[in-house]
């Protein structure tokens, strides 16, 4: 979590949109770190972490992609495109935007 200081003008010109893809990405990061910040997150991890680890063990290519995309302190930009801001973001549309990323852009981001 970060701390941002913005002016009233900047805030007035801003839009806030929930991104289902960003939420899924945050969930993957939580699974990858395997550490909970609160009891509810611990319960969620206890439920989902075994299946996540089993999936990665069965699919080493995905495991490597997730490791590369996660970086050390950032996430590859193409994996979390900003929502369009035109109404509610739809997961499938966000994933389609990721899949439409030119290979050279994805390679540069990773």
Coordinates of C-alpha atoms in Angstrom, one line a residue:
X1 CA 0.0 0.0 0.0
X2 CA 1.3 3.4 -0.8
X3 CA 0.7 6.9 0.4
X4 CA -0.1 9.5 -2.2
X5 CA -0.4 13.3 -1.6
X6 CA -2.5 14.9 -4.3
X7 CA -3.9 18.4 -4.6
X8 CA -7.7 19.1 -4.6
X9 CA -7.5 20.0 -8.3
X10 CA -5.9 16.7 -9.2
X11 CA -8.4 14.8 -7.0
X12 CA -11.3 16.6 -8.6
X13 CA -10.1 15.6 -12.1
X14 CA -9.6 12.0 -11.1
X15 CA -11.7 8.9 -11.6
X16 CA -11.7 5.8 -9.5
X17 CA -12.6 2.5 -11.2
X18 CA -12.3 -1.0 -9.7
X19 CA -10.4 -3.3 -12.0
X20 CA -11.2 -7.0 -11.7
X21 CA -7.9 -7.8 -13.4
X22 CA -6.0 -5.7 -10.8
X23 CA -7.9 -7.5 -8.0
X24 CA -6.9 -10.9 -9.6
X25 CA -3.3 -9.7 -9.9
X26 CA -3.3 -8.7 -6.2
X27 CA -4.6 -12.1 -5.3
X28 CA -1.8 -13.8 -7.3
X29 CA 0.7 -11.7 -5.5
X30 CA -0.8 -12.6 -2.2
X31 CA -0.6 -16.3 -3.2
X32 CA 3.0 -15.9 -4.3
X33 CA 4.0 -14.2 -1.0
X34 CA 2.0 -16.7 1.0
X35 CA 1.8 -14.2 3.9
X36 CA -1.4 -12.8 5.3
X37 CA -1.9 -9.4 6.8
X38 CA -5.0 -10.2 8.7
X39 CA -7.1 -13.3 9.8
X40 CA -9.5 -13.1 6.8
X41 CA -6.5 -13.1 4.4
X42 CA -5.0 -16.0 6.3
X43 CA -8.2 -18.0 5.9
X44 CA -8.3 -17.2 2.2
X45 CA -4.7 -18.3 1.8
X46 CA -5.3 -21.5 3.7
X47 CA -8.1 -22.4 1.3
X48 CA -6.4 -21.5 -2.0
X49 CA -2.6 -21.8 -1.5
X50 CA -2.4 -25.6 -1.8
X51 CA -4.2 -25.6 -5.2
X52 CA -2.1 -22.6 -6.4
X53 CA 1.1 -24.4 -5.5
X54 CA -0.1 -27.6 -7.1
X55 CA -1.0 -25.8 -10.3
X56 CA 2.4 -24.1 -10.6
X57 CA 4.1 -27.5 -9.9
X58 CA 2.1 -29.0 -12.8
X59 CA 2.8 -26.0 -15.1
X60 CA 6.4 -24.8 -14.8
X61 CA 6.0 -22.4 -17.8
X62 CA 3.3 -20.5 -16.0
X63 CA 5.4 -20.5 -12.8
X64 CA 8.3 -19.0 -14.7
X65 CA 6.0 -16.4 -16.4
X66 CA 4.6 -15.3 -13.1
X67 CA 8.0 -15.0 -11.6
X68 CA 9.3 -12.9 -14.5
X69 CA 6.2 -10.7 -14.6
X70 CA 6.3 -10.0 -10.9
X71 CA 9.7 -8.5 -11.0
X72 CA 11.3 -7.5 -7.7
X73 CA 9.3 -4.5 -6.8
X74 CA 7.0 -4.0 -9.7
X75 CA 4.5 -5.7 -12.1
X76 CA 5.0 -5.7 -15.8
X77 CA 2.9 -2.8 -17.1
X78 CA 1.1 -4.7 -19.8
X79 CA -0.3 -7.1 -17.2
X80 CA -2.2 -4.4 -15.4
X81 CA -3.6 -2.0 -18.0
X82 CA -5.4 1.0 -16.6
X83 CA -9.2 0.6 -16.9
X84 CA -10.7 2.6 -19.7
X85 CA -12.9 4.6 -17.3
X86 CA -16.0 4.1 -19.4
X87 CA -18.1 2.4 -16.8
X88 CA -17.4 -0.7 -14.9
X89 CA -14.4 -2.7 -15.9
X90 CA -15.1 -6.2 -17.2
X91 CA -12.5 -9.0 -16.4
X92 CA -12.8 -10.6 -19.9
X93 CA -12.3 -7.3 -21.6
X94 CA -9.2 -6.5 -19.5
X95 CA -7.7 -9.9 -20.2
X96 CA -8.4 -9.3 -23.9
X97 CA -6.4 -6.1 -23.7
X98 CA -3.5 -8.0 -22.1
X99 CA -3.6 -10.7 -24.8
X100 CA -3.6 -8.0 -27.5
X101 CA -0.3 -6.7 -26.2
X102 CA 2.3 -6.8 -29.0
X103 CA 5.0 -9.4 -28.1
X104 CA 7.8 -6.7 -28.2
X105 CA 5.9 -4.6 -25.7
X106 CA 5.4 -7.6 -23.3
X107 CA 9.1 -8.6 -23.7
X108 CA 10.3 -5.0 -22.9
X109 CA 8.0 -4.8 -19.9
X110 CA 9.2 -8.1 -18.5

